[in-house]
């Protein structure tokens, strides 16, 4: 909801595209980590890289991108984003399936 709204403003389109690109990159890294065997060599190295990318992205969003976006958002934009966010949250919660896949050994 945020980035599609921010992307519509020509002044903020470039950094919105950058943020969306980062999200796609992180999605791929997370999918790759999930598909790997956690006990395989290199998994921890991959996860470490994913963690670094994720934390860098969050820092950039919170200290730069969100602040820039906020400068351009109207009240109408904010109402729209709230509506989209709440609808998506409700749908995702309703569709969520929790599966316990890992059994921890007693210590």
CSV table of N, CA, C and O in Angstrom, one decimal:
chain,number,residue,atom,x,y,z
A,1,UNK,N,0.8,-1.2,0.0
A,1,UNK,CA,0.0,0.0,0.0
A,1,UNK,C,0.9,1.3,0.0
A,1,UNK,O,0.6,2.2,-0.7
A,2,UNK,N,1.9,1.3,0.8
A,2,UNK,CA,2.8,2.4,0.9
A,2,UNK,C,3.5,2.7,-0.4
A,2,UNK,O,3.4,3.8,-1.0
A,3,UNK,N,4.2,1.7,-0.9
A,3,UNK,CA,5.1,1.9,-2.1
A,3,UNK,C,4.3,2.2,-3.4
A,3,UNK,O,4.7,3.0,-4.2
A,4,UNK,N,3.1,1.5,-3.5
A,4,UNK,CA,2.3,1.8,-4.7
A,4,UNK,C,1.8,3.2,-4.6
A,4,UNK,O,1.7,3.9,-5.7
A,5,UNK,N,1.5,3.7,-3.5
A,5,UNK,CA,1.0,5.1,-3.3
A,5,UNK,C,2.1,6.1,-3.6
A,5,UNK,O,2.0,7.0,-4.3
A,6,UNK,N,3.3,5.8,-3.0
A,6,UNK,CA,4.4,6.7,-3.2
A,6,UNK,C,4.9,6.7,-4.6
A,6,UNK,O,5.3,7.7,-5.2
A,7,UNK,N,4.8,5.5,-5.3
A,7,UNK,CA,5.3,5.4,-6.7
A,7,UNK,C,4.5,6.3,-7.6
A,7,UNK,O,5.0,6.7,-8.7
A,8,UNK,N,3.2,6.6,-7.3
A,8,UNK,CA,2.4,7.4,-8.2
A,8,UNK,C,2.8,8.8,-8.2
A,8,UNK,O,2.5,9.6,-9.1
A,9,UNK,N,3.6,9.3,-7.3
A,9,UNK,CA,4.1,10.6,-7.2
A,9,UNK,C,5.4,10.7,-8.0
A,9,UNK,O,6.4,10.1,-7.6
A,10,UNK,N,5.5,11.4,-9.1
A,10,UNK,CA,6.8,11.5,-9.9
A,10,UNK,C,8.0,11.9,-9.1
A,10,UNK,O,9.1,11.4,-9.4
A,11,UNK,N,7.8,12.7,-8.0
A,11,UNK,CA,8.9,13.1,-7.2
A,11,UNK,C,9.5,12.0,-6.4
A,11,UNK,O,10.7,12.0,-6.1
A,12,UNK,N,8.7,11.0,-6.0
A,12,UNK,CA,9.2,9.9,-5.2
A,12,UNK,C,9.2,8.6,-5.8
A,12,UNK,O,9.6,7.6,-5.2
A,13,UNK,N,8.9,8.5,-7.1
A,13,UNK,CA,8.9,7.3,-7.8
A,13,UNK,C,10.3,6.6,-7.8
A,13,UNK,O,10.3,5.4,-7.5
A,14,UNK,N,11.4,7.3,-8.0
A,14,UNK,CA,12.7,6.6,-8.0
A,14,UNK,C,13.0,5.8,-6.7
A,14,UNK,O,13.4,4.7,-6.7
A,15,UNK,N,12.8,6.5,-5.5
A,15,UNK,CA,13.2,5.8,-4.3
A,15,UNK,C,12.1,4.7,-4.0
A,15,UNK,O,12.4,3.7,-3.3
A,16,UNK,N,10.9,4.9,-4.4
A,16,UNK,CA,9.9,3.8,-4.2
A,16,UNK,C,10.3,2.6,-5.1
A,16,UNK,O,10.2,1.4,-4.6
A,17,UNK,N,10.7,2.8,-6.3
A,17,UNK,CA,11.2,1.6,-7.1
A,17,UNK,C,12.4,0.9,-6.4
A,17,UNK,O,12.5,-0.3,-6.5
A,18,UNK,N,13.3,1.7,-5.9
A,18,UNK,CA,14.4,1.1,-5.2
A,18,UNK,C,14.0,0.3,-4.0
A,18,UNK,O,14.4,-0.9,-3.8
A,19,UNK,N,13.0,0.8,-3.2
A,19,UNK,CA,12.5,0.0,-2.1
A,19,UNK,C,11.8,-1.3,-2.5
A,19,UNK,O,12.0,-2.4,-1.9
A,20,UNK,N,11.0,-1.2,-3.6
A,20,UNK,CA,10.3,-2.4,-4.1
A,20,UNK,C,11.3,-3.4,-4.6
A,20,UNK,O,11.2,-4.6,-4.4
A,21,UNK,N,12.4,-2.9,-5.3
A,21,UNK,CA,13.4,-3.8,-5.8
A,21,UNK,C,14.1,-4.5,-4.6
A,21,UNK,O,14.4,-5.7,-4.7
A,22,UNK,N,14.4,-3.8,-3.5
A,22,UNK,CA,14.9,-4.4,-2.3
A,22,UNK,C,14.0,-5.5,-1.8
A,22,UNK,O,14.5,-6.5,-1.3
A,23,UNK,N,12.7,-5.2,-1.8
A,23,UNK,CA,11.8,-6.2,-1.2
A,23,UNK,C,11.8,-7.5,-2.1
A,23,UNK,O,11.8,-8.6,-1.5
A,24,UNK,N,11.9,-7.3,-3.4
A,24,UNK,CA,12.0,-8.5,-4.3
A,24,UNK,C,13.3,-9.3,-4.0
A,24,UNK,O,13.3,-10.5,-4.0
A,25,UNK,N,14.4,-8.6,-3.9
A,25,UNK,CA,15.7,-9.2,-3.6
A,25,UNK,C,15.6,-10.0,-2.3
A,25,UNK,O,16.0,-11.2,-2.2
A,26,UNK,N,15.0,-9.4,-1.2
A,26,UNK,CA,14.9,-10.1,0.1
A,26,UNK,C,14.0,-11.3,0.0
A,26,UNK,O,14.2,-12.3,0.6
A,27,UNK,N,12.9,-11.2,-0.8
A,27,UNK,CA,12.0,-12.3,-1.0
A,27,UNK,C,12.7,-13.5,-1.6
A,27,UNK,O,12.5,-14.6,-1.1
A,28,UNK,N,13.6,-13.2,-2.6
A,28,UNK,CA,14.3,-14.3,-3.2
A,28,UNK,C,15.3,-14.9,-2.2
A,28,UNK,O,15.5,-16.1,-2.1
A,29,UNK,N,16.0,-14.1,-1.4
A,29,UNK,CA,17.0,-14.6,-0.4
A,29,UNK,C,16.3,-15.4,0.6
A,29,UNK,O,16.8,-16.5,1.0
A,30,UNK,N,15.1,-15.0,1.0
A,30,UNK,CA,14.3,-15.8,2.1
A,30,UNK,C,13.8,-17.1,1.5
A,30,UNK,O,13.9,-18.1,2.2
A,31,UNK,N,13.3,-17.1,0.3
A,31,UNK,CA,12.9,-18.3,-0.4
A,31,UNK,C,14.0,-19.3,-0.5
A,31,UNK,O,13.9,-20.5,-0.3
A,32,UNK,N,15.2,-18.8,-0.9
A,32,UNK,CA,16.4,-19.6,-1.1
A,32,UNK,C,16.8,-20.2,0.3
A,32,UNK,O,17.1,-21.4,0.4
A,33,UNK,N,16.7,-19.4,1.3
A,33,UNK,CA,17.1,-19.9,2.7
A,33,UNK,C,16.1,-21.0,3.1
A,33,UNK,O,16.5,-22.0,3.6
A,34,UNK,N,14.8,-20.8,2.8
A,34,UNK,CA,13.8,-21.8,3.2
A,34,UNK,C,13.9,-23.1,2.5
A,34,UNK,O,13.6,-24.1,3.0
A,35,UNK,N,14.4,-23.0,1.2
A,35,UNK,CA,14.5,-24.2,0.4
A,35,UNK,C,15.8,-25.0,0.7
A,35,UNK,O,15.9,-26.2,0.3
A,36,UNK,N,16.7,-24.4,1.4
A,36,UNK,CA,18.0,-25.1,1.7
A,36,UNK,C,17.8,-26.0,3.0
A,36,UNK,O,17.0,-25.7,3.9
A,37,UNK,N,18.6,-27.0,3.0
A,37,UNK,CA,18.7,-27.8,4.2
A,37,UNK,C,19.5,-27.1,5.3
A,37,UNK,O,20.7,-26.7,5.1
A,38,UNK,N,18.9,-26.8,6.4
A,38,UNK,CA,19.5,-26.0,7.5
A,38,UNK,C,20.8,-26.6,8.0
A,38,UNK,O,21.6,-26.0,8.5
A,39,UNK,N,20.9,-27.9,7.8
A,39,UNK,CA,22.2,-28.6,8.3
A,39,UNK,C,23.3,-28.7,7.2
A,39,UNK,O,24.4,-29.1,7.5
A,40,UNK,N,23.0,-28.2,6.0
A,40,UNK,CA,23.9,-28.3,4.9
A,40,UNK,C,25.0,-27.2,5.1
A,40,UNK,O,24.8,-26.1,5.6
A,41,UNK,N,26.2,-27.5,4.6
A,41,UNK,CA,27.3,-26.5,4.6
A,41,UNK,C,26.9,-25.3,3.8
A,41,UNK,O,26.2,-25.4,2.8
A,42,UNK,N,27.2,-24.2,4.3
A,42,UNK,CA,26.9,-22.9,3.6
A,42,UNK,C,25.6,-22.3,4.0
A,42,UNK,O,25.3,-21.1,3.6
A,43,UNK,N,24.7,-23.0,4.7
A,43,UNK,CA,23.4,-22.5,5.0
A,43,UNK,C,23.6,-21.3,5.9
A,43,UNK,O,23.0,-20.2,5.7
A,44,UNK,N,24.4,-21.4,7.0
A,44,UNK,CA,24.6,-20.3,7.9
A,44,UNK,C,25.2,-19.1,7.2
A,44,UNK,O,24.8,-18.0,7.5
A,45,UNK,N,26.1,-19.3,6.3
A,45,UNK,CA,26.7,-18.2,5.5
A,45,UNK,C,25.6,-17.5,4.7
A,45,UNK,O,25.6,-16.3,4.7
A,46,UNK,N,24.8,-18.3,4.1
A,46,UNK,CA,23.7,-17.7,3.3
A,46,UNK,C,22.7,-16.9,4.2
A,46,UNK,O,22.4,-15.8,3.9
A,47,UNK,N,22.4,-17.5,5.4
A,47,UNK,CA,21.5,-16.8,6.3
A,47,UNK,C,22.1,-15.5,6.8
A,47,UNK,O,21.5,-14.5,7.0
A,48,UNK,N,23.4,-15.6,7.1
A,48,UNK,CA,24.1,-14.4,7.6
A,48,UNK,C,24.1,-13.2,6.5
A,48,UNK,O,23.8,-12.1,6.9
A,49,UNK,N,24.2,-13.6,5.3
A,49,UNK,CA,24.1,-12.6,4.2
A,49,UNK,C,22.7,-12.1,4.1
A,49,UNK,O,22.5,-10.8,3.9
A,50,UNK,N,21.7,-12.9,4.3
A,50,UNK,CA,20.3,-12.5,4.3
A,50,UNK,C,20.0,-11.6,5.4
A,50,UNK,O,19.4,-10.5,5.2
A,51,UNK,N,20.5,-11.9,6.6
A,51,UNK,CA,20.3,-11.1,7.8
A,51,UNK,C,20.9,-9.7,7.5
A,51,UNK,O,20.3,-8.7,7.8
A,52,UNK,N,22.1,-9.6,7.0
A,52,UNK,CA,22.8,-8.3,6.7
A,52,UNK,C,22.0,-7.5,5.7
A,52,UNK,O,21.7,-6.3,5.9
A,53,UNK,N,21.5,-8.1,4.6
A,53,UNK,CA,20.7,-7.4,3.6
A,53,UNK,C,19.4,-6.9,4.3
A,53,UNK,O,19.0,-5.8,4.0
A,54,UNK,N,18.8,-7.7,5.1
A,54,UNK,CA,17.5,-7.4,5.7
A,54,UNK,C,17.7,-6.2,6.7
A,54,UNK,O,17.0,-5.2,6.6
A,55,UNK,N,18.7,-6.3,7.5
A,55,UNK,CA,18.9,-5.2,8.5
A,55,UNK,C,19.3,-3.9,7.8
A,55,UNK,O,18.9,-2.8,8.2
A,56,UNK,N,20.1,-4.0,6.7
A,56,UNK,CA,20.5,-2.8,6.0
A,56,UNK,C,19.2,-2.1,5.3
A,56,UNK,O,19.0,-0.9,5.3
A,57,UNK,N,18.3,-3.0,4.8
A,57,UNK,CA,17.1,-2.5,4.2
A,57,UNK,C,16.2,-1.8,5.2
A,57,UNK,O,15.7,-0.7,5.0
A,58,UNK,N,16.0,-2.5,6.4
A,58,UNK,CA,15.2,-1.9,7.4
A,58,UNK,C,15.7,-0.5,7.9
A,58,UNK,O,15.0,0.4,8.0
A,59,UNK,N,17.0,-0.4,8.1
A,59,UNK,CA,17.7,0.8,8.5
A,59,UNK,C,17.4,1.9,7.4
A,59,UNK,O,17.1,3.0,7.7
A,60,UNK,N,17.6,1.6,6.1
A,60,UNK,CA,17.4,2.5,5.1
A,60,UNK,C,15.9,3.0,5.0
A,60,UNK,O,15.6,4.2,4.9
A,61,UNK,N,15.0,2.0,5.2
A,61,UNK,CA,13.6,2.4,5.2
A,61,UNK,C,13.2,3.3,6.3
A,61,UNK,O,12.6,4.4,6.1
A,62,UNK,N,13.7,3.0,7.5
A,62,UNK,CA,13.3,3.7,8.7
A,62,UNK,C,14.0,5.1,8.8
A,62,UNK,O,13.4,6.0,9.4
A,63,UNK,N,15.2,5.2,8.3
A,63,UNK,CA,15.9,6.5,8.5
A,63,UNK,C,15.9,7.4,7.2
A,63,UNK,O,16.2,8.5,7.3
A,64,UNK,N,15.5,6.8,6.1
A,64,UNK,CA,15.4,7.6,4.9
A,64,UNK,C,14.1,7.5,4.2
A,64,UNK,O,13.4,8.5,4.0
A,65,UNK,N,13.8,6.3,3.7
A,65,UNK,CA,12.6,6.2,2.8
A,65,UNK,C,11.3,6.5,3.4
A,65,UNK,O,10.5,7.2,2.8
A,66,UNK,N,11.0,6.1,4.6
A,66,UNK,CA,9.7,6.4,5.3
A,66,UNK,C,9.6,7.9,5.5
A,66,UNK,O,8.5,8.5,5.4
A,67,UNK,N,10.7,8.5,5.9
A,67,UNK,CA,10.7,10.0,6.2
A,67,UNK,C,10.4,10.8,4.9
A,67,UNK,O,9.7,11.7,4.9
A,68,UNK,N,11.0,10.3,3.8
A,68,UNK,CA,10.8,11.0,2.5
A,68,UNK,C,9.3,10.8,2.1
A,68,UNK,O,8.7,11.7,1.6
A,69,UNK,N,8.9,9.6,2.2
A,69,UNK,CA,7.5,9.2,1.8
A,69,UNK,C,6.5,10.1,2.6
A,69,UNK,O,5.5,10.6,2.0
A,70,UNK,N,6.7,10.2,3.9
A,70,UNK,CA,5.8,10.9,4.7
A,70,UNK,C,5.6,12.4,4.3
A,70,UNK,O,4.5,12.9,4.4
A,71,UNK,N,6.7,13.0,3.7
A,71,UNK,CA,6.6,14.4,3.3
A,71,UNK,C,5.6,14.5,2.1
A,71,UNK,O,5.1,15.6,1.9
A,72,UNK,N,5.3,13.5,1.4
A,72,UNK,CA,4.5,13.6,0.2
A,72,UNK,C,3.1,13.0,0.3
A,72,UNK,O,2.2,13.2,-0.5
A,73,UNK,N,2.8,12.3,1.4
A,73,UNK,CA,1.5,11.6,1.6
A,73,UNK,C,0.4,12.6,2.1
A,73,UNK,O,0.6,13.3,3.0
A,74,UNK,N,-0.7,12.6,1.4
A,74,UNK,CA,-1.8,13.4,1.8
A,74,UNK,C,-2.7,12.6,2.8
A,74,UNK,O,-2.5,11.4,3.0
A,75,UNK,N,-3.7,13.3,3.4
A,75,UNK,CA,-4.6,12.6,4.3
A,75,UNK,C,-5.3,11.5,3.5
A,75,UNK,O,-5.6,10.4,4.0
A,76,UNK,N,-5.7,11.8,2.3
A,76,UNK,CA,-6.4,10.8,1.4
A,76,UNK,C,-5.5,9.6,1.2
A,76,UNK,O,-6.0,8.4,1.3
A,77,UNK,N,-4.2,9.8,0.9
A,77,UNK,CA,-3.3,8.7,0.7
A,77,UNK,C,-3.2,7.8,2.0
A,77,UNK,O,-3.3,6.6,1.9
A,78,UNK,N,-3.2,8.5,3.1
A,78,UNK,CA,-3.1,7.7,4.4
A,78,UNK,C,-4.3,6.9,4.7
A,78,UNK,O,-4.2,5.8,5.1
A,79,UNK,N,-5.5,7.5,4.4
A,79,UNK,CA,-6.7,6.7,4.6
A,79,UNK,C,-6.8,5.5,3.7
A,79,UNK,O,-7.2,4.4,4.1
A,80,UNK,N,-6.4,5.7,2.4
A,80,UNK,CA,-6.3,4.6,1.4
A,80,UNK,C,-5.4,3.5,1.9
A,80,UNK,O,-5.7,2.3,1.9
A,81,UNK,N,-4.2,3.9,2.4
A,81,UNK,CA,-3.2,2.9,2.8
A,81,UNK,C,-3.7,2.1,4.0
A,81,UNK,O,-3.5,0.9,4.2
A,82,UNK,N,-4.3,2.8,5.0
A,82,UNK,CA,-4.9,2.2,6.2
A,82,UNK,C,-6.0,1.2,5.8
A,82,UNK,O,-6.0,0.0,6.3
A,83,UNK,N,-6.8,1.5,4.8
A,83,UNK,CA,-7.9,0.6,4.3
A,83,UNK,C,-7.2,-0.6,3.7
A,83,UNK,O,-7.6,-1.8,4.0
A,84,UNK,N,-6.3,-0.4,2.8
A,84,UNK,CA,-5.6,-1.6,2.1
A,84,UNK,C,-4.9,-2.4,3.2
A,84,UNK,O,-5.0,-3.7,3.1
A,85,UNK,N,-4.1,-1.8,4.1
A,85,UNK,CA,-3.4,-2.6,5.1
A,85,UNK,C,-4.3,-3.4,5.9
A,85,UNK,O,-4.1,-4.6,6.1
A,86,UNK,N,-5.4,-2.8,6.4
A,86,UNK,CA,-6.3,-3.6,7.3
A,86,UNK,C,-7.0,-4.7,6.5
A,86,UNK,O,-7.2,-5.8,7.1
A,87,UNK,N,-7.4,-4.5,5.3
A,87,UNK,CA,-8.0,-5.6,4.5
A,87,UNK,C,-7.0,-6.7,4.3
A,87,UNK,O,-7.3,-7.9,4.4
A,88,UNK,N,-5.7,-6.4,3.9
A,88,UNK,CA,-4.7,-7.4,3.7
A,88,UNK,C,-4.4,-8.2,5.0
A,88,UNK,O,-4.2,-9.4,5.0
A,89,UNK,N,-4.3,-7.4,6.1
A,89,UNK,CA,-4.0,-8.1,7.4
A,89,UNK,C,-5.1,-9.1,7.7
A,89,UNK,O,-4.8,-10.2,8.1
A,90,UNK,N,-6.4,-8.7,7.5
A,90,UNK,CA,-7.5,-9.6,7.8
A,90,UNK,C,-7.4,-10.8,7.0
A,90,UNK,O,-7.6,-11.9,7.4
A,91,UNK,N,-7.2,-10.6,5.7
A,91,UNK,CA,-7.2,-11.8,4.7
A,91,UNK,C,-6.0,-12.7,5.0
A,91,UNK,O,-6.1,-13.9,5.0
A,92,UNK,N,-4.8,-12.1,5.3
A,92,UNK,CA,-3.7,-13.0,5.6
A,92,UNK,C,-3.8,-13.7,6.9
A,92,UNK,O,-3.4,-14.9,7.0
A,93,UNK,N,-4.4,-13.1,7.9
A,93,UNK,CA,-4.6,-13.8,9.2
A,93,UNK,C,-5.6,-15.0,9.0
A,93,UNK,O,-5.4,-16.0,9.5
A,94,UNK,N,-6.6,-14.7,8.2
A,94,UNK,CA,-7.6,-15.8,7.9
A,94,UNK,C,-7.0,-16.9,7.1
A,94,UNK,O,-7.4,-18.1,7.3
A,95,UNK,N,-6.1,-16.7,6.3
A,95,UNK,CA,-5.5,-17.7,5.4
A,95,UNK,C,-4.3,-18.4,6.1
A,95,UNK,O,-3.8,-19.4,5.5
A,96,UNK,N,-3.8,-17.9,7.2
A,96,UNK,CA,-2.6,-18.4,7.8
A,96,UNK,C,-2.7,-19.8,8.3
A,96,UNK,O,-3.8,-20.1,8.9
A,97,UNK,N,-1.7,-20.6,8.0
A,97,UNK,CA,-1.7,-22.0,8.5
A,97,UNK,C,-0.4,-22.1,9.2
A,97,UNK,O,0.7,-21.9,8.7
A,98,UNK,N,-0.5,-22.5,10.5
A,98,UNK,CA,0.8,-22.7,11.3
A,98,UNK,C,1.1,-24.2,11.4
A,98,UNK,O,0.2,-25.0,11.8
A,99,UNK,N,2.2,-24.5,10.9
A,99,UNK,CA,2.7,-25.9,11.0
A,99,UNK,C,3.9,-26.1,11.8
A,99,UNK,O,4.9,-25.3,11.6
A,100,UNK,N,4.0,-27.0,12.7
A,100,UNK,CA,5.2,-27.3,13.4
A,100,UNK,C,6.0,-28.3,12.7
A,100,UNK,O,5.6,-29.4,12.5
A,101,UNK,N,7.1,-27.8,12.1
A,101,UNK,CA,7.9,-28.7,11.3
A,101,UNK,C,9.2,-29.2,11.9
A,101,UNK,O,9.8,-30.1,11.5
A,102,UNK,N,9.6,-28.5,13.0
A,102,UNK,CA,10.8,-28.8,13.6
A,102,UNK,C,10.5,-29.3,15.0
A,102,UNK,O,9.8,-28.7,15.8
A,103,UNK,N,11.1,-30.4,15.3
A,103,UNK,CA,11.0,-31.0,16.7
A,103,UNK,C,12.3,-30.7,17.4
A,103,UNK,O,13.4,-31.2,16.9
A,104,UNK,N,12.2,-30.0,18.5
A,104,UNK,CA,13.4,-29.8,19.2
A,104,UNK,C,13.7,-30.9,20.2
A,104,UNK,O,12.8,-31.5,20.8
A,105,UNK,N,15.0,-31.3,20.3
A,105,UNK,CA,15.3,-32.4,21.2
A,105,UNK,C,15.4,-31.8,22.6
A,105,UNK,O,15.9,-30.7,22.8
A,106,UNK,N,14.9,-32.6,23.6
A,106,UNK,CA,14.9,-32.1,25.0
A,106,UNK,C,16.4,-32.0,25.4
A,106,UNK,O,17.2,-32.8,25.1
A,107,UNK,N,16.7,-30.9,26.2
A,107,UNK,CA,18.0,-30.7,26.6
A,107,UNK,C,18.3,-31.4,28.0
A,107,UNK,O,17.5,-31.5,28.8
